[in-house]
Coordinates of C-alpha atoms in Angstrom, one line a residue:
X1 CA 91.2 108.4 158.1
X2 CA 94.9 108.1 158.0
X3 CA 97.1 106.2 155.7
X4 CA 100.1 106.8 157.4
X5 CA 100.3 106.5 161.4
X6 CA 103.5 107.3 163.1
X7 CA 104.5 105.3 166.5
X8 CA 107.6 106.9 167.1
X9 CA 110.0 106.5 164.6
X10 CA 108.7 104.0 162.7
X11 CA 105.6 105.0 160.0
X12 CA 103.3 102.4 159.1
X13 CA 101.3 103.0 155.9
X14 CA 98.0 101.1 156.7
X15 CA 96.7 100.2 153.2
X16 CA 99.8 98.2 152.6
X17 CA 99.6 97.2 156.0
X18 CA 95.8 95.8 156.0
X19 CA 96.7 93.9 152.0
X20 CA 99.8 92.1 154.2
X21 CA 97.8 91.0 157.1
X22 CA 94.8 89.9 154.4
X23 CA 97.5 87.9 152.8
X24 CA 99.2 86.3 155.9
X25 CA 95.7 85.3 157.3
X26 CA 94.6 83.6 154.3
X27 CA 97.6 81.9 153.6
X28 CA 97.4 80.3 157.4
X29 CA 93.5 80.1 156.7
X30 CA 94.5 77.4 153.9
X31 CA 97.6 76.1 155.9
X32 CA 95.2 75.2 158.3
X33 CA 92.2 74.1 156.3
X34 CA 94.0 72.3 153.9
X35 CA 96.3 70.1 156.4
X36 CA 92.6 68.7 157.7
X37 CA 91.6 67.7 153.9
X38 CA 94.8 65.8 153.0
X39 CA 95.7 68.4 150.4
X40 CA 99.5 69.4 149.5
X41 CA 101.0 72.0 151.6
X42 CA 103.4 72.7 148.8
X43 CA 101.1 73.3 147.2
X44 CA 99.5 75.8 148.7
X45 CA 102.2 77.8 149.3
X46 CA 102.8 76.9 145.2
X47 CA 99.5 78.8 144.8
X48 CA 99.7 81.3 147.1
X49 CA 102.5 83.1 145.4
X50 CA 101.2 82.5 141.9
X51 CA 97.9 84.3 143.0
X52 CA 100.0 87.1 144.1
X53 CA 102.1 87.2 141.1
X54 CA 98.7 86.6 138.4
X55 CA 96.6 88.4 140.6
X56 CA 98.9 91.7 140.6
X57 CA 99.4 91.3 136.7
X58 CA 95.6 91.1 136.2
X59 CA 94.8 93.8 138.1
X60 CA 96.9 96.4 136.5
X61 CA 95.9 94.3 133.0
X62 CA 92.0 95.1 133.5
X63 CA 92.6 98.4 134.4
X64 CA 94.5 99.1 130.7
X65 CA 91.4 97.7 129.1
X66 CA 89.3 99.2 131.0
X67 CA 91.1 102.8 130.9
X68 CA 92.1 102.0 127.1
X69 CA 90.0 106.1 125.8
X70 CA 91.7 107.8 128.7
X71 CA 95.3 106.4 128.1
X72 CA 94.6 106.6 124.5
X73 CA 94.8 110.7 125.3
X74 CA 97.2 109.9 128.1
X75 CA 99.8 107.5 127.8
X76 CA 101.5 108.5 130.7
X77 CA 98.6 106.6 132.5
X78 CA 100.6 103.5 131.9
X79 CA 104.0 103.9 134.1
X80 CA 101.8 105.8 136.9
X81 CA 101.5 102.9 139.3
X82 CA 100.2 105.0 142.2
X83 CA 96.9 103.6 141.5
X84 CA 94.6 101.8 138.6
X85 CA 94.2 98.6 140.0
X86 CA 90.8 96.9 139.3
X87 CA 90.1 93.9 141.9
X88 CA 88.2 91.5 139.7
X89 CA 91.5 91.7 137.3
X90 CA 93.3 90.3 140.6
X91 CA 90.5 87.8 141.2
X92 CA 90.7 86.6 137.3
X93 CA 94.3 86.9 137.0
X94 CA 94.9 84.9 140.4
X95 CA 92.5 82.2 139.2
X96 CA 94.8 81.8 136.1
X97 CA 98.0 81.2 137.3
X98 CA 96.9 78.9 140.2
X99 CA 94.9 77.0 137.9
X100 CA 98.5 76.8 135.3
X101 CA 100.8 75.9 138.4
X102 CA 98.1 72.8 139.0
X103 CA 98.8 71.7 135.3
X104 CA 102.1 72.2 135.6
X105 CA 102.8 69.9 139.1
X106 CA 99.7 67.7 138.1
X107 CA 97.6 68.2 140.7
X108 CA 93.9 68.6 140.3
X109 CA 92.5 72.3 140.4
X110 CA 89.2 71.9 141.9
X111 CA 90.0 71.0 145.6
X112 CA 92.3 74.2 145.6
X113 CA 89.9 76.1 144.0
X114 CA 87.6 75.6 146.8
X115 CA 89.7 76.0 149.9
X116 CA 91.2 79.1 148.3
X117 CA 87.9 80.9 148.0
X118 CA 86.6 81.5 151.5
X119 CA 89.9 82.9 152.0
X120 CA 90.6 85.0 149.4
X121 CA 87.3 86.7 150.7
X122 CA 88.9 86.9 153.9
X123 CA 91.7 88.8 152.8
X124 CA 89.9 91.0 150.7
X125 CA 88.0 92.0 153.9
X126 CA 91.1 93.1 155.5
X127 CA 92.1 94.8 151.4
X128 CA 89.0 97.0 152.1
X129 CA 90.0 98.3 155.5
X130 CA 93.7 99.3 153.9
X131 CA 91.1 101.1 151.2
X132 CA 89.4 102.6 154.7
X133 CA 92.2 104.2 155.8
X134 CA 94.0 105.3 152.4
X135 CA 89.8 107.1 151.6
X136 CA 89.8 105.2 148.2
X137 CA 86.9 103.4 147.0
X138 CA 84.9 106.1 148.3
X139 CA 81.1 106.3 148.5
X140 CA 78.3 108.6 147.7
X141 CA 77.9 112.3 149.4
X142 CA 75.2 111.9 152.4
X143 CA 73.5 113.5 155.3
X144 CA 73.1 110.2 157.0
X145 CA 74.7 109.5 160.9
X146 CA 75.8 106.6 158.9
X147 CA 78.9 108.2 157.1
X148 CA 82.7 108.9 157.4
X149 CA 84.1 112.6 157.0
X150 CA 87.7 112.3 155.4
X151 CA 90.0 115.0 156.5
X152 CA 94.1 113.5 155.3
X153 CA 93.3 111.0 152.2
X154 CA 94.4 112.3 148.7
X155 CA 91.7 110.2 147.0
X156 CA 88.1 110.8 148.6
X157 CA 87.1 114.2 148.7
X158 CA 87.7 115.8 152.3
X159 CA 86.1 117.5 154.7
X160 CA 82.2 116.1 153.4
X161 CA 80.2 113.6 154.8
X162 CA 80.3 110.3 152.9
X163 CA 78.7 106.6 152.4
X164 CA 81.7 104.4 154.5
X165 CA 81.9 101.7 151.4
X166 CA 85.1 100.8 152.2
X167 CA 83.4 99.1 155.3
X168 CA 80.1 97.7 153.9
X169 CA 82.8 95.9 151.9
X170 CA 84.4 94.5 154.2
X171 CA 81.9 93.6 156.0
X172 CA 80.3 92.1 153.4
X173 CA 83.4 89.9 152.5
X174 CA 84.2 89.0 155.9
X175 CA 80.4 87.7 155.9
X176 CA 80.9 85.7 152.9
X177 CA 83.9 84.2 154.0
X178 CA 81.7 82.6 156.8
X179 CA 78.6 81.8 154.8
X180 CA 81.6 79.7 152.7
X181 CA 82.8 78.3 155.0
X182 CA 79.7 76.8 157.1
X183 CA 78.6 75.8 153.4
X184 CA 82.5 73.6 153.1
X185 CA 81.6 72.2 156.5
X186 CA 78.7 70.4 155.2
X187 CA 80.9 68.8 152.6
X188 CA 79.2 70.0 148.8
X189 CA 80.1 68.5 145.6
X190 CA 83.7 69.3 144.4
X191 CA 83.6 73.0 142.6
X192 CA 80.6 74.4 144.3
X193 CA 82.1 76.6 147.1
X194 CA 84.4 78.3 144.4
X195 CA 80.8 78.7 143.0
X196 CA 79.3 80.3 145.6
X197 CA 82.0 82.8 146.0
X198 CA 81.2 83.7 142.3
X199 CA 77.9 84.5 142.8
X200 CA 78.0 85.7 146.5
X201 CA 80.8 88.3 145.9
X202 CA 79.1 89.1 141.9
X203 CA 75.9 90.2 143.6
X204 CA 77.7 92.2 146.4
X205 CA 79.8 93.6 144.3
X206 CA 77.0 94.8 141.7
X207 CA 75.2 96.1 144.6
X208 CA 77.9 98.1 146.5
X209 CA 78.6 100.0 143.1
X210 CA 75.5 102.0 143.3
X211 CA 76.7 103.8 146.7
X212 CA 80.2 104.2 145.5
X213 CA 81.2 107.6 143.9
X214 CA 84.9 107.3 142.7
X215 CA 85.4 107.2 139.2
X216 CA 86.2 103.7 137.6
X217 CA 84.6 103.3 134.2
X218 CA 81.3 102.9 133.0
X219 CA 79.4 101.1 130.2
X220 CA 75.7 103.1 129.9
X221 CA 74.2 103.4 132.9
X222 CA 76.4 100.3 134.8
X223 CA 80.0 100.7 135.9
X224 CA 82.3 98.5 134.5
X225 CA 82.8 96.0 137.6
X226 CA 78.7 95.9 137.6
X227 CA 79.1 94.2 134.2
X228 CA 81.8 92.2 135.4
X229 CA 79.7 91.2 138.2
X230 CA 76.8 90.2 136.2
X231 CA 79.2 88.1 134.0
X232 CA 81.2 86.3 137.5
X233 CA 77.2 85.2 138.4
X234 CA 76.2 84.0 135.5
X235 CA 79.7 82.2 135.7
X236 CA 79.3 81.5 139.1
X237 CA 75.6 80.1 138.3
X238 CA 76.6 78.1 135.1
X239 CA 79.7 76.2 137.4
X240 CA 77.9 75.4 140.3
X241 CA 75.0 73.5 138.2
X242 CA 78.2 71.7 135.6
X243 CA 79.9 70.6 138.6
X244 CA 76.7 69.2 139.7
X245 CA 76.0 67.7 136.6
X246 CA 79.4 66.0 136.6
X247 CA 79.7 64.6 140.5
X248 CA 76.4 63.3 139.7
X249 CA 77.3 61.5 136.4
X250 CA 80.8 60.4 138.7
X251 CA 82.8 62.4 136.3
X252 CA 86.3 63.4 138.0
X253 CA 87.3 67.4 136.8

């Protein structure tokens, strides 16, 4: 694929391209959502850009930890922001702020927490495409029909046939942004789509790692985000069943 398509004289560089339009859909997504449930359009928009803000911090924050050997022997690795960004540091950090910007306006977390969700899936299915076209995230070598042959990118390896993980991703997020949001229609207990999204994107994350072949850490026989992933379900798991427990018992978060 190409990063960088040219329509006459103006360039559009489609990673950046595909993060924007993820951004300005889910932003509208919860605009629109959100104006149905009575919640604060303020906000929103309050949380939007601290998600951005947190979630760009976190990203580059994980990545330091989990690069710490490598810039240890390369310290140069930490003003080189051409890449080493680790998503779930963006999910985490994201999570973070919003939830402080709540505190601070005194608004409750949860009901935000759950409209957010499906759409931050959303936009990370349009993240993926950008990841599509720049060849990042890059999957396993294959002889399958099902594959992608690189020929521009200056992160997969080019010219070989490989796994197209950048779209089983996407796919896969796009598809839980729906499964989300049919499981919001039917009105669940407070907390428990922000739940699902834990556990949904945990085990297709976990998953996805085994076809992926670009380097981004490892603990034994696991990479990193598969540990991460196994913690975000057990998470996931553990706050669906509390916030159960507590609409149950008529306990208000």
């Amino acid at each position: 694929m190409f990063n960088d398509i040219k329509i006459g004289p103006v360039t559009f560089h489609m990673y950046g391209l595909m993060i924007a339009i993820g951004f300005a859909a889910a932003l509208m997504m919860c605009l629109k959502r959100g104006k149905k449930r009575g919640l604060n359009e303020d906000i929103i928009y309050g949380i939007f850009f601290c998600a951005i803000f947190g979630g760009m911090i976190g990203c580059r924050l994980l990545y330091y930890i989990v690069e710490i050997p490598e810039i240890l022997k390369d310290p140069s690795i930490l003003w080189n922001f051409k890449n080493g960004y680790v998503v779930y540091g963006g999910i985490i950090g994201g999570a973070l702020t919003s939830l402080i910007y709540c505190r601070v306006k005194k608004e409750r977390f949860l009901p935000y927490f759950d409209l957010v969700m499906p759409a931050v899936s959303f936009a990370q299915g349009f993240g993926r495409l950008g990841c599509f076209f720049a060849g990042c995230c890059y999957g396993r070598e294959t002889d399958s029909w099902f594959s992608i042959t690189f020929t521009h990118s200056d992160f997969a390896p080019n010219g070989v046939k490989l796994l197209p993980t950048q779209l089983m991703s996407s796919a896969g997020d796009f598809l839980i942004c729906g499964l989300l949001l049919l499981y919001a229609g039917r009105k669940p207990k407070e907390g428990q789509v922000a739940a699902g999204y834990m556990v949904l994107y945990g085990i297709g994350r976990f998953i996805i790692e085994f076809f992926r072949n670009d380097y981004r850490g490892s603990i034994g026989v696991l990479s990193t985000s598969q540990i991460i992933s196994i913690g975000v379900v057990a998470a996931g798991v553990v706050f669906y069943l509390v916030m159960n427990f507590r609409n149950c018992k008529g306990v208000t978060p």
